Amino acid sequence: MKLFVILALAVASVSAGTILPEQNYIHPRQLPAVISGEGRITNGQDAAEGQFPYQVGLSFSSSSGGWWCGGSVIGAEWVLTAAHCTSGASSVTAYLGATIRTSPKVQYTVSSGNFHQHASYNSILLRNDISLIKIPSVTFTSYIQKVRLPAMASSYSTYAGQRAVASGWGLTSDSATAVASKLQYAYMDVITNSVCANTYGSLTITDKTICTATPKGTSTCSGDSGGPLVLVSENILVGVTSFVSTAGCQSGAPAGFVRVTSYLDWVKGITGISY
């Protein structure tokens, strides 16, 4: 897998009001760490079996290697993940109903022909970092369930100040080499985009982005890409894990997610799913 370090853009002419970044950003998948498909959210907690039945583990393959990402079940045949996860892959094995990563209740392998990557994904500005994967229809159980999407009426909600939970098998620390394989989760507070833009700049942080604070080094990390950010109070999917600071997952810089409410029409147009 190639390592892409995303540098701050050199902008020759910046319009008034544009906030320039203080830190650079990177997709968690692209962090310079050992990514074996094992690990966990930094400073997270062990998940109980069935606690996050919408969580999907995604093992991608390509001619140049493989990588691990997360995803969310949003329908019997559909998994929502990040575009930087599907980008360059030839196939994926989806693990559903797993707490221990290697022990899913169900697993499917599908080719890239089942990927629906957003046509306007921009890996430089991290725009439209969202993809859908169609899988064979799964039977819902107590271990495998879809997560609700937000209602269209909530499209203008910022969720700032609300508590959300992220989950995944990403690395446990920036220096982790030996890590656990059990699903992890962490509670994170949503912050305003204006606060987030102070770190990453307003060219990156748009109304299609959602950010969380990462106090005490609690954050998403390598292997968590594409995974869910779920609003605790309503149990709805509000974010897809997209980027962290190049300074590392434990740097204290905000974690960035794709704002799901901005893509409800796109999801409905492909899957027919709406709320």
Short mmCIF file of C-alpha atoms in Angstrom, two decimals:
data_model
loop_
_atom_site.label_atom_id
_atom_site.label_comp_id
_atom_site.label_asym_id
_atom_site.label_seq_id
_atom_site.Cartn_x
_atom_site.Cartn_y
_atom_site.Cartn_z
CA MET A 1 0.00 0.00 0.00
CA LYS A 2 1.34 3.38 -0.91
CA LEU A 3 1.83 5.92 1.83
CA PHE A 4 0.30 9.27 1.02
CA VAL A 5 1.17 12.12 3.34
CA ILE A 6 -1.14 15.02 2.60
CA LEU A 7 0.55 18.39 2.87
CA ALA A 8 -1.08 21.76 3.38
CA LEU A 9 -2.07 23.38 0.12
CA ALA A 10 -0.06 26.33 -1.12
CA VAL A 11 -2.74 28.77 -2.15
CA ALA A 12 -1.58 31.66 -4.28
CA SER A 13 -4.65 33.74 -3.71
CA VAL A 14 -6.78 33.28 -0.62
CA SER A 15 -10.18 34.93 -0.44
CA ALA A 16 -11.11 37.03 2.56
CA GLY A 17 -12.30 35.00 5.50
CA THR A 18 -10.47 31.80 4.54
CA ILE A 19 -8.86 30.15 7.56
CA LEU A 20 -5.48 28.61 6.81
CA PRO A 21 -4.56 25.33 8.51
CA GLU A 22 -2.32 25.15 11.55
CA GLN A 23 -1.84 21.40 11.08
CA ASN A 24 -1.83 19.00 8.17
CA TYR A 25 -4.31 16.16 7.83
CA ILE A 26 -4.20 12.57 6.70
CA HIS A 27 -6.56 9.64 6.23
CA PRO A 28 -6.12 7.16 9.12
CA ARG A 29 -5.56 4.42 6.52
CA GLN A 30 -2.43 6.28 5.37
CA LEU A 31 -0.69 6.77 8.71
CA PRO A 32 2.90 5.45 8.86
CA ALA A 33 2.13 2.52 11.10
CA VAL A 34 1.92 -1.26 10.91
CA ILE A 35 -1.57 -2.00 9.65
CA SER A 36 -2.33 -5.68 9.95
CA GLY A 37 -6.08 -5.39 10.43
CA GLU A 38 -5.63 -5.55 14.18
CA GLY A 39 -5.75 -2.81 16.77
CA ARG A 40 -8.20 -0.42 18.30
CA ILE A 41 -9.23 3.17 18.75
CA THR A 42 -6.58 4.94 20.83
CA ASN A 43 -7.46 4.86 24.53
CA GLY A 44 -10.78 3.15 23.80
CA GLN A 45 -12.72 0.50 25.67
CA ASP A 46 -13.45 -3.13 24.84
CA ALA A 47 -16.85 -3.59 23.20
CA ALA A 48 -19.24 -6.25 24.47
CA GLU A 49 -20.52 -8.84 22.01
CA GLY A 50 -23.45 -7.37 20.10
CA GLN A 51 -22.88 -3.84 21.47
CA PHE A 52 -22.32 -2.40 18.00
CA PRO A 53 -24.26 -4.70 15.65
CA TYR A 54 -23.94 -2.23 12.77
CA GLN A 55 -20.12 -2.32 12.84
CA VAL A 56 -18.42 -3.89 9.82
CA GLY A 57 -14.77 -4.83 9.40
CA LEU A 58 -13.48 -4.41 5.85
CA SER A 59 -10.36 -6.14 4.55
CA PHE A 60 -9.46 -4.61 1.18
CA SER A 61 -7.19 -6.17 -1.43
CA SER A 62 -5.37 -4.67 -4.40
CA SER A 63 -2.50 -5.55 -6.73
CA SER A 64 -0.16 -3.57 -4.47
CA GLY A 65 -1.30 -4.97 -1.12
CA GLY A 66 -4.14 -4.78 1.36
CA TRP A 67 -5.52 -2.60 4.11
CA TRP A 68 -8.14 -2.59 6.83
CA CYS A 69 -11.07 -0.21 7.27
CA GLY A 70 -14.38 -0.03 9.06
CA GLY A 71 -17.92 0.45 7.83
CA SER A 72 -21.56 0.54 8.90
CA VAL A 73 -24.50 -1.65 7.94
CA ILE A 74 -27.24 0.71 6.71
CA GLY A 75 -29.40 -1.90 4.96
CA ALA A 76 -29.54 -5.65 4.38
CA GLU A 77 -27.39 -5.25 1.25
CA TRP A 78 -25.48 -2.06 1.97
CA VAL A 79 -22.38 -0.98 3.89
CA LEU A 80 -21.37 2.67 4.18
CA THR A 81 -17.64 3.47 4.38
CA ALA A 82 -15.05 6.02 3.22
CA ALA A 83 -13.98 6.63 -0.37
CA HIS A 84 -10.32 6.52 0.64
CA CYS A 85 -10.96 2.92 1.74
CA THR A 86 -12.44 1.71 -1.55
CA SER A 87 -10.03 3.78 -3.67
CA GLY A 88 -7.58 1.51 -5.48
CA ALA A 89 -9.07 -1.74 -4.17
CA SER A 90 -9.97 -4.68 -6.37
CA SER A 91 -12.07 -6.53 -3.75
CA VAL A 92 -13.11 -6.51 -0.12
CA THR A 93 -14.06 -9.06 2.50
CA ALA A 94 -16.74 -7.71 4.84
CA TYR A 95 -16.89 -9.10 8.39
CA LEU A 96 -20.30 -8.68 10.04
CA GLY A 97 -21.31 -9.38 13.63
CA ALA A 98 -17.72 -9.56 14.86
CA THR A 99 -16.36 -8.48 18.23
CA ILE A 100 -13.13 -10.42 17.84
CA ARG A 101 -12.07 -9.29 14.40
CA THR A 102 -11.28 -12.78 13.12
CA SER A 103 -14.56 -14.30 14.34
CA PRO A 104 -17.45 -12.70 12.43
CA LYS A 105 -20.93 -14.18 12.39
CA VAL A 106 -21.04 -13.69 8.61
CA GLN A 107 -18.47 -12.70 6.01
CA TYR A 108 -18.76 -11.89 2.32
CA THR A 109 -16.16 -11.15 -0.36
CA VAL A 110 -17.19 -8.90 -3.23
CA SER A 111 -15.31 -7.30 -6.12
CA SER A 112 -14.85 -3.60 -6.82
CA GLY A 113 -17.83 -3.81 -9.17
CA ASN A 114 -19.93 -3.65 -6.00
CA PHE A 115 -18.30 -0.38 -4.89
CA HIS A 116 -20.17 2.90 -5.33
CA GLN A 117 -17.48 5.47 -4.61
CA HIS A 118 -18.58 9.11 -4.66
CA ALA A 119 -17.78 10.44 -8.13
CA SER A 120 -16.47 13.73 -6.71
CA TYR A 121 -14.11 12.28 -4.10
CA ASN A 122 -11.07 14.55 -3.79
CA SER A 123 -8.14 12.98 -1.94
CA ILE A 124 -6.23 16.27 -1.67
CA LEU A 125 -8.94 18.38 -0.03
CA LEU A 126 -10.58 15.29 1.52
CA ARG A 127 -13.91 16.16 -0.09
CA ASN A 128 -16.76 13.65 -0.56
CA ASP A 129 -14.85 10.88 1.22
CA ILE A 130 -17.74 8.43 1.14
CA SER A 131 -18.52 5.10 -0.54
CA LEU A 132 -21.16 2.41 -0.54
CA ILE A 133 -20.51 -1.33 -0.88
CA LYS A 134 -23.23 -3.72 -1.98
CA ILE A 135 -23.07 -7.12 -0.30
CA PRO A 136 -25.28 -10.24 -0.51
CA SER A 137 -28.42 -9.73 1.55
CA VAL A 138 -27.77 -10.46 5.22
CA THR A 139 -30.32 -11.66 7.77
CA PHE A 140 -30.52 -9.34 10.74
CA THR A 141 -29.95 -10.84 14.19
CA SER A 142 -29.05 -9.51 17.63
CA TYR A 143 -25.43 -9.40 16.40
CA ILE A 144 -26.06 -7.86 12.96
CA GLN A 145 -28.35 -4.86 12.61
CA LYS A 146 -28.51 -1.73 10.48
CA VAL A 147 -27.84 1.65 12.03
CA ARG A 148 -30.39 4.39 11.41
CA LEU A 149 -29.53 7.28 9.14
CA PRO A 150 -30.50 10.81 10.21
CA ALA A 151 -33.82 12.21 9.08
CA MET A 152 -33.70 14.60 6.14
CA ALA A 153 -35.24 17.23 8.43
CA SER A 154 -32.07 17.19 10.55
CA SER A 155 -29.82 18.15 7.64
CA TYR A 156 -29.08 21.56 9.14
CA SER A 157 -28.24 20.29 12.62
CA THR A 158 -24.57 20.78 13.54
CA TYR A 159 -24.71 18.33 16.50
CA ALA A 160 -22.10 20.55 18.18
CA GLY A 161 -21.82 19.83 21.89
CA GLN A 162 -23.48 16.42 21.60
CA ARG A 163 -21.91 13.12 22.60
CA ALA A 164 -21.15 10.53 19.92
CA VAL A 165 -19.49 7.12 19.91
CA ALA A 166 -16.88 5.88 17.44
CA SER A 167 -15.99 2.21 17.09
CA GLY A 168 -13.48 0.11 15.19
CA TRP A 169 -10.39 -2.06 15.17
CA GLY A 170 -7.90 0.74 14.51
CA LEU A 171 -4.46 0.95 16.15
CA THR A 172 -4.28 1.48 19.91
CA SER A 173 -1.58 4.15 19.76
CA ASP A 174 0.65 6.01 17.33
CA SER A 175 3.52 3.64 18.13
CA ALA A 176 1.54 0.41 18.47
CA THR A 177 3.12 -2.73 17.04
CA ALA A 178 1.46 -5.39 19.21
CA VAL A 179 -2.22 -4.76 19.66
CA ALA A 180 -5.48 -6.44 20.66
CA SER A 181 -7.98 -7.69 18.08
CA LYS A 182 -11.16 -6.92 20.04
CA LEU A 183 -13.57 -4.26 18.84
CA GLN A 184 -13.03 -0.93 20.62
CA TYR A 185 -15.15 2.16 21.15
CA ALA A 186 -14.77 5.66 22.54
CA TYR A 187 -17.14 8.48 23.40
CA MET A 188 -16.29 11.77 21.73
CA ASP A 189 -17.85 15.24 21.81
CA VAL A 190 -18.81 16.93 18.55
CA ILE A 191 -17.24 20.39 18.14
CA THR A 192 -18.21 23.28 15.85
CA ASN A 193 -16.72 23.44 12.38
CA SER A 194 -15.30 26.88 13.15
CA VAL A 195 -13.23 25.40 15.99
CA CYS A 196 -12.14 22.51 13.76
CA ALA A 197 -11.17 24.93 10.96
CA ASN A 198 -8.72 26.60 13.34
CA THR A 199 -6.69 23.39 13.09
CA TYR A 200 -7.25 22.22 9.51
CA GLY A 201 -8.37 25.37 7.66
CA SER A 202 -11.66 26.29 6.06
CA LEU A 203 -10.71 24.80 2.68
CA THR A 204 -10.87 21.37 4.31
CA ILE A 205 -13.54 21.93 6.95
CA THR A 206 -16.80 22.58 5.12
CA ASP A 207 -20.49 22.07 5.87
CA LYS A 208 -20.01 18.45 4.74
CA THR A 209 -17.55 17.78 7.56
CA ILE A 210 -18.14 16.94 11.22
CA CYS A 211 -15.37 17.03 13.85
CA THR A 212 -14.90 15.73 17.37
CA ALA A 213 -12.57 16.70 20.17
CA THR A 214 -9.90 14.13 21.14
CA PRO A 215 -9.05 14.81 24.80
CA LYS A 216 -6.40 12.67 26.48
CA GLY A 217 -5.44 11.11 23.15
CA THR A 218 -8.80 9.39 22.67
CA SER A 219 -9.32 9.30 18.90
CA THR A 220 -9.88 7.26 15.79
CA CYS A 221 -6.67 5.85 14.30
CA SER A 222 -5.21 3.69 11.55
CA GLY A 223 -7.67 0.92 10.73
CA ASP A 224 -10.71 2.93 11.84
CA SER A 225 -11.13 4.64 8.44
CA GLY A 226 -14.67 4.48 7.11
CA GLY A 227 -16.10 3.44 10.46
CA PRO A 228 -19.14 4.86 12.24
CA LEU A 229 -19.68 7.92 14.41
CA VAL A 230 -23.08 7.47 16.05
CA LEU A 231 -24.98 10.09 18.04
CA VAL A 232 -25.58 8.60 21.48
CA SER A 233 -28.84 10.39 22.29
CA GLU A 234 -30.62 9.26 19.11
CA ASN A 235 -28.55 6.23 18.02
CA ILE A 236 -28.19 7.59 14.48
CA LEU A 237 -25.18 7.54 12.16
CA VAL A 238 -23.88 11.09 11.81
CA GLY A 239 -20.29 10.57 10.66
CA VAL A 240 -17.93 8.37 8.62
CA THR A 241 -14.31 8.31 9.87
CA SER A 242 -12.23 10.33 7.40
CA PHE A 243 -9.07 12.03 8.73
CA VAL A 244 -6.79 12.84 11.65
CA SER A 245 -3.77 15.09 12.08
CA THR A 246 -0.44 14.10 10.55
CA ALA A 247 0.91 14.75 14.07
CA GLY A 248 -0.76 11.48 15.06
CA CYS A 249 -3.93 10.05 16.54
CA GLN A 250 -2.86 11.00 20.07
CA SER A 251 -1.86 14.57 19.21
CA GLY A 252 -5.01 16.12 20.67
CA ALA A 253 -6.02 17.60 17.30
CA PRO A 254 -9.67 17.10 16.25
CA ALA A 255 -10.74 13.96 14.40
CA GLY A 256 -12.59 14.51 11.11
CA PHE A 257 -15.61 12.69 9.74
CA VAL A 258 -17.83 12.91 6.66
CA ARG A 259 -21.15 14.49 7.70
CA VAL A 260 -23.78 11.89 6.78
CA THR A 261 -26.66 14.38 6.61
CA SER A 262 -24.94 15.99 3.61
CA TYR A 263 -25.18 12.74 1.62
CA LEU A 264 -28.68 11.46 2.35
CA ASP A 265 -29.88 12.16 -1.19
CA TRP A 266 -26.77 10.46 -2.62
CA VAL A 267 -27.34 7.38 -0.45
CA LYS A 268 -31.02 7.24 -1.36
CA GLY A 269 -30.27 7.58 -5.08
CA ILE A 270 -28.04 4.48 -5.02
CA THR A 271 -29.69 2.29 -2.39
CA GLY A 272 -33.26 3.52 -2.17
CA ILE A 273 -32.76 3.87 1.60
CA SER A 274 -34.21 6.97 3.20
CA TYR A 275 -35.40 8.08 6.64
#
